[in-house]
XYZ file of C-alpha atoms in Angstrom:
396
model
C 73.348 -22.824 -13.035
C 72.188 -22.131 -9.264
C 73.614 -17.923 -8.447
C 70.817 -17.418 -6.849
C 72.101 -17.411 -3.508
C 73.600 -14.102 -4.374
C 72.548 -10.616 -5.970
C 73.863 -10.394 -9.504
C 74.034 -6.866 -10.026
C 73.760 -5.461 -13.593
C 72.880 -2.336 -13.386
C 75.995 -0.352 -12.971
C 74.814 2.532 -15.636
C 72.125 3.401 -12.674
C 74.496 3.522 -10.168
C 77.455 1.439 -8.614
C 78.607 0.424 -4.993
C 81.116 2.789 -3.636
C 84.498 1.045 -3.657
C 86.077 0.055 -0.143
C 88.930 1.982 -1.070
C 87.291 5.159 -1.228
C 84.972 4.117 1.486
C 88.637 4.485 3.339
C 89.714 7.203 1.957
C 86.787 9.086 3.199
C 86.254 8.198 5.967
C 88.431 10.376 8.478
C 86.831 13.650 6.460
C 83.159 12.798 8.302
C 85.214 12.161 11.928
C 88.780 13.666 12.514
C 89.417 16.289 9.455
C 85.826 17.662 9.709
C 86.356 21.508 9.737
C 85.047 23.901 7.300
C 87.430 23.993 4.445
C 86.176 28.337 4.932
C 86.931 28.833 8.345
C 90.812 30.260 9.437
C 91.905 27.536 11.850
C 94.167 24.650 11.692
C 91.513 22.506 11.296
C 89.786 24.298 8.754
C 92.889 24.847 6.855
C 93.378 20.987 7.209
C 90.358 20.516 4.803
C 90.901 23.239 2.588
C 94.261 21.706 1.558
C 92.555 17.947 0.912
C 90.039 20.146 -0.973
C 92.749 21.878 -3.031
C 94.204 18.111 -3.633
C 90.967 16.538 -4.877
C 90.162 19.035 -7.049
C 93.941 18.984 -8.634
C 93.420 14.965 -9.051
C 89.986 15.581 -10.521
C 91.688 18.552 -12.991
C 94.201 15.526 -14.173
C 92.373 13.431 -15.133
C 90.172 15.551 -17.300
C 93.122 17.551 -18.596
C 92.108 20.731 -17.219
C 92.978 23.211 -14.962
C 92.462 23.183 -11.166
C 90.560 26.284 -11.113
C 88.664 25.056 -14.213
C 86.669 21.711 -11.306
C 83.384 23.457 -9.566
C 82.152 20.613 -6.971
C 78.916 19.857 -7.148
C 76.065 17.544 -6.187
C 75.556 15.180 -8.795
C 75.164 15.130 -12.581
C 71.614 16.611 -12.568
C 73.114 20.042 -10.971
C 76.289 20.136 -13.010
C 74.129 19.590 -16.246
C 71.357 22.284 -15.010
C 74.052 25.086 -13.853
C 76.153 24.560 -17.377
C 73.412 25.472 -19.106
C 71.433 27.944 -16.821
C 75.153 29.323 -16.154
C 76.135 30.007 -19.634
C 72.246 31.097 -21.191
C 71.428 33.475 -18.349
C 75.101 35.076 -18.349
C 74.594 35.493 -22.458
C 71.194 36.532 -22.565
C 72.059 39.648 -24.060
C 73.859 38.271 -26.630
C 71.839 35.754 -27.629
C 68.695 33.073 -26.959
C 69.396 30.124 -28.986
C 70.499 26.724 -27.464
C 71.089 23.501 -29.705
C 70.977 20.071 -27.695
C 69.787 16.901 -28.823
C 66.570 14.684 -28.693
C 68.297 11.721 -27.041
C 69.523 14.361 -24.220
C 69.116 13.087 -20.462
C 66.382 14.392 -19.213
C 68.563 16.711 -16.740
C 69.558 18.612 -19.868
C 65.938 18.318 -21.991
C 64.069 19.412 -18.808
C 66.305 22.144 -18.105
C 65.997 23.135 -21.834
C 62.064 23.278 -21.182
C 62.505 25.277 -18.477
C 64.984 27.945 -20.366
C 61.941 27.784 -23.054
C 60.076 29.209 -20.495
C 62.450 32.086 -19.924
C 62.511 33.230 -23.900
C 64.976 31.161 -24.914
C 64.459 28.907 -27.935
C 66.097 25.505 -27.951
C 66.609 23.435 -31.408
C 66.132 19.527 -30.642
C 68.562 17.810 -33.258
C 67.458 14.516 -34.611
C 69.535 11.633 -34.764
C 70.005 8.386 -36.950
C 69.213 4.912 -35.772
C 72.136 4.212 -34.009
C 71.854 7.301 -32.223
C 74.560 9.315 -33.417
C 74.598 13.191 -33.890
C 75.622 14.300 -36.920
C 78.073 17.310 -36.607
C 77.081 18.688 -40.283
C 73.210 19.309 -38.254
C 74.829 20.995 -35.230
C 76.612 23.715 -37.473
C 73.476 23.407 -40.126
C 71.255 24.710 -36.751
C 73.692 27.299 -35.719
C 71.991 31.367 -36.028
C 73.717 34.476 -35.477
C 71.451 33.864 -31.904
C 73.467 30.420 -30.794
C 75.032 30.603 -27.712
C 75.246 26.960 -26.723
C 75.092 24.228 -27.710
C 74.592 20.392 -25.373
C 75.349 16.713 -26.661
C 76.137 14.316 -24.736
C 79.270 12.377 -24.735
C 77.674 8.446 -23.826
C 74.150 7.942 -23.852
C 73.118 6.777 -20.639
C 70.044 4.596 -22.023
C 71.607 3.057 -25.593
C 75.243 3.428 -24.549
C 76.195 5.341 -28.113
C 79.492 7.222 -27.989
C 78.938 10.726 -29.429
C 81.413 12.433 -32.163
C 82.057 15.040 -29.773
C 85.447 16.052 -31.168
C 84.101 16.746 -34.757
C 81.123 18.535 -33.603
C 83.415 21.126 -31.734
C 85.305 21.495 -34.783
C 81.787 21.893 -36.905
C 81.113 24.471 -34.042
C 84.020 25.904 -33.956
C 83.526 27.030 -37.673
C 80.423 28.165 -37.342
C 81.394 30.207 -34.084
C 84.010 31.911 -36.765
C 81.572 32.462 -39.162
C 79.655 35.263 -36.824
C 82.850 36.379 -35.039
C 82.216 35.392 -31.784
C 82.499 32.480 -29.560
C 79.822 29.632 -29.305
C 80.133 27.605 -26.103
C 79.902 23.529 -26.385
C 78.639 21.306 -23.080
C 78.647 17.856 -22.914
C 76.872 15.581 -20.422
C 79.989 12.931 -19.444
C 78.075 11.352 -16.709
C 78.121 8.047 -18.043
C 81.506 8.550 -20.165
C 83.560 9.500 -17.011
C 85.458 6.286 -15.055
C 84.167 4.067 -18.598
C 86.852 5.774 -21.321
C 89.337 8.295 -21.292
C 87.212 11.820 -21.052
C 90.234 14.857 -21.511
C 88.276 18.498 -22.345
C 90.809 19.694 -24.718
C 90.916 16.353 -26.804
C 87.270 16.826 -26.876
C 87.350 20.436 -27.480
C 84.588 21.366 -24.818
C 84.283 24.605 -22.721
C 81.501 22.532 -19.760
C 81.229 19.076 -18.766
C 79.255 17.034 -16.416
C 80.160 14.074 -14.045
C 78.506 12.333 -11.239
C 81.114 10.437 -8.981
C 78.412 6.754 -7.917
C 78.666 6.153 -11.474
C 82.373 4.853 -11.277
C 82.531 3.745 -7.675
C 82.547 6.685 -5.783
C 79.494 8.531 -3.627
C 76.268 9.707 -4.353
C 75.543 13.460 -3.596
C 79.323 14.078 -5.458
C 79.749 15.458 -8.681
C 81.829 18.114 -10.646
C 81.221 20.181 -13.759
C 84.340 21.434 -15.823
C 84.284 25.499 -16.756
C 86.690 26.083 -19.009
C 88.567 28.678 -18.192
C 86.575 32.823 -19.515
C 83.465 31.185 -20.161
C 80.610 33.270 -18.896
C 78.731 31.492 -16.044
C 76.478 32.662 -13.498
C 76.093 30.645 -10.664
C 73.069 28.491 -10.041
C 73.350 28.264 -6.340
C 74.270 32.044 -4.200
C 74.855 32.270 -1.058
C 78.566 32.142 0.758
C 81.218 32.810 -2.619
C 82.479 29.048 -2.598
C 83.695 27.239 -5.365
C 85.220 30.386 -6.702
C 81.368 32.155 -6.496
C 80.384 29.428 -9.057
C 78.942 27.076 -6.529
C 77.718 28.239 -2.992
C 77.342 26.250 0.179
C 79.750 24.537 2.624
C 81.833 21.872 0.586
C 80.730 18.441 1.287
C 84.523 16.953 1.490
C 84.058 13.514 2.002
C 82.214 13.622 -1.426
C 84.962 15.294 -3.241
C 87.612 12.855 -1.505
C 85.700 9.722 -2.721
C 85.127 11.510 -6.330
C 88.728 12.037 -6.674
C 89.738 8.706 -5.702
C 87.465 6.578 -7.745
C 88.191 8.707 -10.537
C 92.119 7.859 -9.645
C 91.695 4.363 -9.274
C 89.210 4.071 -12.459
C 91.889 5.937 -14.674
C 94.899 3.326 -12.942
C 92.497 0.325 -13.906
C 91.198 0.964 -17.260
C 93.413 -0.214 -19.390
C 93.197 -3.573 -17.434
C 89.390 -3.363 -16.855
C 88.090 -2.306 -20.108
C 88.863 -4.919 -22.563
C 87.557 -7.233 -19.667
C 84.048 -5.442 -19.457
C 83.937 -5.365 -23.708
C 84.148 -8.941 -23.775
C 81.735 -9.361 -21.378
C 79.502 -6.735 -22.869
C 79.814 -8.679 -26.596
C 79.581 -11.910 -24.823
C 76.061 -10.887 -23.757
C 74.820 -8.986 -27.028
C 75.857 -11.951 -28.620
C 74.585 -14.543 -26.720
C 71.033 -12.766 -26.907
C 71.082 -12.344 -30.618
C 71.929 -15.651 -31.518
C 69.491 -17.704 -28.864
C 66.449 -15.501 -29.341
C 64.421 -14.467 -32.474
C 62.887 -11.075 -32.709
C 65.240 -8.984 -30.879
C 67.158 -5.635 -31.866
C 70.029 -4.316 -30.724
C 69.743 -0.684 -29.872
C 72.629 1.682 -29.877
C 75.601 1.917 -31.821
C 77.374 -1.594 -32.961
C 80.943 -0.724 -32.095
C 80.933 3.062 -31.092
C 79.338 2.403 -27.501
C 80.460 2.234 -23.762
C 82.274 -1.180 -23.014
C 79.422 -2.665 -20.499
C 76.224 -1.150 -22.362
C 73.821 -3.443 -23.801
C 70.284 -2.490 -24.657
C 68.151 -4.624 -26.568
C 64.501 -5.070 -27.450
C 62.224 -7.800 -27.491
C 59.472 -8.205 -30.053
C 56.370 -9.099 -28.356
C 57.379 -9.098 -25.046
C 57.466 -5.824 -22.210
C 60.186 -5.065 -20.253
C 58.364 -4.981 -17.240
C 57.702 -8.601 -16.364
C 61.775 -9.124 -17.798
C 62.503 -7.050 -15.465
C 60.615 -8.847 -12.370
C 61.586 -12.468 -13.792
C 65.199 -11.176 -13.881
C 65.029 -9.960 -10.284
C 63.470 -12.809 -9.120
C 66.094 -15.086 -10.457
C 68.619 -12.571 -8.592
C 69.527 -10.412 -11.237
C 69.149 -6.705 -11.246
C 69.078 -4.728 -14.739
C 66.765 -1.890 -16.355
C 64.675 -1.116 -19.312
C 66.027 2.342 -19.261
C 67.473 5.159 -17.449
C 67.106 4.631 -13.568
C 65.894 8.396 -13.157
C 62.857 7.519 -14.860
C 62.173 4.222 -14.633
C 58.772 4.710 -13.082
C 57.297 6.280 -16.420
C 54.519 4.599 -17.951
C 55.968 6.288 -21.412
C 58.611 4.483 -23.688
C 61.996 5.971 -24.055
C 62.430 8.937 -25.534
C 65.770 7.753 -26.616
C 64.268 4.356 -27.978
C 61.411 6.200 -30.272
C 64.076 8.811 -30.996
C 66.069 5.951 -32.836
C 63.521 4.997 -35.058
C 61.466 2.291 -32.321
C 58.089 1.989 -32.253
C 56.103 2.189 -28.858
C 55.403 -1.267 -28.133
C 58.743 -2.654 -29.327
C 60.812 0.661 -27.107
C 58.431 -0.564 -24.053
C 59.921 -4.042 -24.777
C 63.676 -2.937 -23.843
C 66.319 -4.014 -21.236
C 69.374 -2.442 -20.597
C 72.149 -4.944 -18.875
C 75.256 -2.598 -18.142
C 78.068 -4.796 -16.166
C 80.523 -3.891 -14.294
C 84.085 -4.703 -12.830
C 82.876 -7.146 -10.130
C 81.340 -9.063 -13.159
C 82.138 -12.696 -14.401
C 81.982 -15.142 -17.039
C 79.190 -17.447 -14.744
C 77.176 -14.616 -13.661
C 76.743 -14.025 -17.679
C 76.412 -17.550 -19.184
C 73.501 -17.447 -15.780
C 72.344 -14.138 -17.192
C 71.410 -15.763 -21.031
C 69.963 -18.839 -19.630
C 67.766 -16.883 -17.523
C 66.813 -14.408 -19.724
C 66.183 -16.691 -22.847
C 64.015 -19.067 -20.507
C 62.176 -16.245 -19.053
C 61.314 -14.582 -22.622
C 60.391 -18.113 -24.050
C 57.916 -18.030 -21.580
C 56.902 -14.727 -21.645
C 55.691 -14.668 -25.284
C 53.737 -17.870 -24.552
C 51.671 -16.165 -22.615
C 49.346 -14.029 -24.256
C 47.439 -12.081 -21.138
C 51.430 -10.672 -20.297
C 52.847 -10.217 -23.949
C 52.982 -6.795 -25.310
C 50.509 -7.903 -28.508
């Protein structure tokens, strides 16, 4: 099947192309409505109301409250100020964070750093599909907890997190000392995929990052439920509510707000479209090729996440064959794909180096079709054929 002539992009967990509709929509916010949404003229007060707008739409959809949506720059800031935010502004009360092992690394890091400060951080384990187990989270809970971080989607394996029932677990620990425990969740890869509300999941923070569903990069929002203790991450000139200083970077929040509108129109149309495509795949790997593993949980993952490994193979020369044939994919998460280390989510699941360093991650997308897939197995079971025949570029 000759696709070549085109880019096949499957990669849409590292990023995705911003959507020409939001390309539109922000566009007059970088020409005509360009005033600062803090200044006291017309045109200033022009972008404070399209400001005020976006960040409604953006409360809706999460089921929160306007005042509740700090904009931000991405998913790496949201996820550093939740947790900076809440463990500096309860310091006195307590050190203790709970997170787990399978974390992105704009959570883990951040919890090394907040090591640094006193604070001691418990990494939870979890089982080989990469699920949490709530009964650990309360089980890890002192009369020091003040926080605790799991992730909603797993950015690498694609695993859907019991976020609900570890609230709940938290919850009754949180009653057990009297006071309140606060729960975060990293939704960057969750948000624009399934239906993310904060009071169905029972979360006080969350974390989303708008080029991940079709909106710009630079653009993201964090959810602060409303008397959580926070201290900002970023001072300076008291906007965002003091939570977030600097001058707001509007175009970002219009296109976050309208690929989050147009991803929560679509989904009921897209998704089942994107899980057959996604099975189609896993599938289609598993039953042409011998000695591979799929990573992640079976059922209980994002519709377009597949991650499998290859026995005896790398990723790395996957990776180039795959881009040479015009396909673009990952062994990983995109924000390290330049470490010589394997996953820390792969070896967290039970994977041994060699066979985590032989991973690829395929995550499709809306733009996706049927050809571009059955193109996609041919390739790839060609290219790994070939690849374990040759000893000098085999992982053995």
């Amino acid at each position: 099947m000759a696709l070549t002539n085109r880019v096949i992009y499957m990669d849409n967990a590292a990023t995705t192309p911003v959507r020409a509709e939001v390309v539109r929509a922000m566009f007059p916010y970088f020409t005509e409505y360009f005033g600062n949404a803090s200044s006291i003229y017309e045109l200033a007060q022009q972008s404070r109301g399209v400001l005020d707008d976006s960040r409604r739409a953006v409360a809706k959809s999460l089921g929160g409250r306007s005042s509740e949506i700090v904009f931000t720059s991405g998913g790496t800031e949201s996820d550093n100020a939740a947790l900076k935010g809440v463990a500096f502004a309860l310091r006195n009360v307590g050190n203790h964070i709970i997170t787990s092992s399978i974390e992105h690394h704009a959570v883990l890091h951040t919890c090394h750093q907040l090591e640094q400060f006193g604070f001691d951080v418990t990494y939870l384990s979890v089982d080989g599909d990469g699920l949490v187990n709530p009964g650990d989270v309360a089980a890890a809970v002192t009369d020091r907890t003040v926080l605790v971080s799991v992730m909603l989607a797993n950015n690498e394996i694609g695993t859907i997190q019991p976020i609900p029932e570890i609230a709940a677990a938290l919850r009754g620990e949180a009653q057990r000392f009297g006071r309140k425990i606060y729960l975060h969740t990293d939704a960057v890869q969750a948000v624009g995929a399934i239906e993310v509300n904060v009071r169905k999941l029972g979360v006080d923070l969350l974390s989303l990052s708008a080029h991940k569903f079709g909106g710009p990069k630079g653009s993201g929002a964090l959810y602060i439920k409303r008397g959580t203790p926070f201290e900002p991450l970023i001072m300076g000139g008291g906007q965002e509510r003091d939570r977030r200083s600097g001058t707001e970077n509007l175009p970002g929040v219009v296109g976050l707000s309208e690929a989050m509108r147009l991803a929560d129109t679509e989904r009921e149309e897209v998704t089942p479209r994107i899980t057959r495509l996604r099975d189609r795949i896993i599938h289609g790997i598993l039953e042409r090729m011998d000695g591979v593993r799929l990573n992640g949980h079976p059922t209980q993952r994002l519709p377009n996440n597949v991650n499998v490994s290859f026995e005896n193979v790398e990723g790395e020369p996957i990776l180039l064959g795959l881009d040479f044939a015009g396909i673009c994919a990952s062994s990983g998460s995109a924000c390290s794909a330049a470490s010589l280390e394997p996953s820390h989510v792969l070896t967290a699941i039970g994977l041994s180096a060699d066979l985590a360093q032989g991973s690829l991650r395929i995550t499709v997308g809306k733009g996706n079709t049927d050809e571009e897939v059955e193109y996609l197995l041919d390739t790839l079971t060609d290219l790994v054929t070939r690849l374990r025949a040759m000893p000098s570029l085999s992982g053995v």
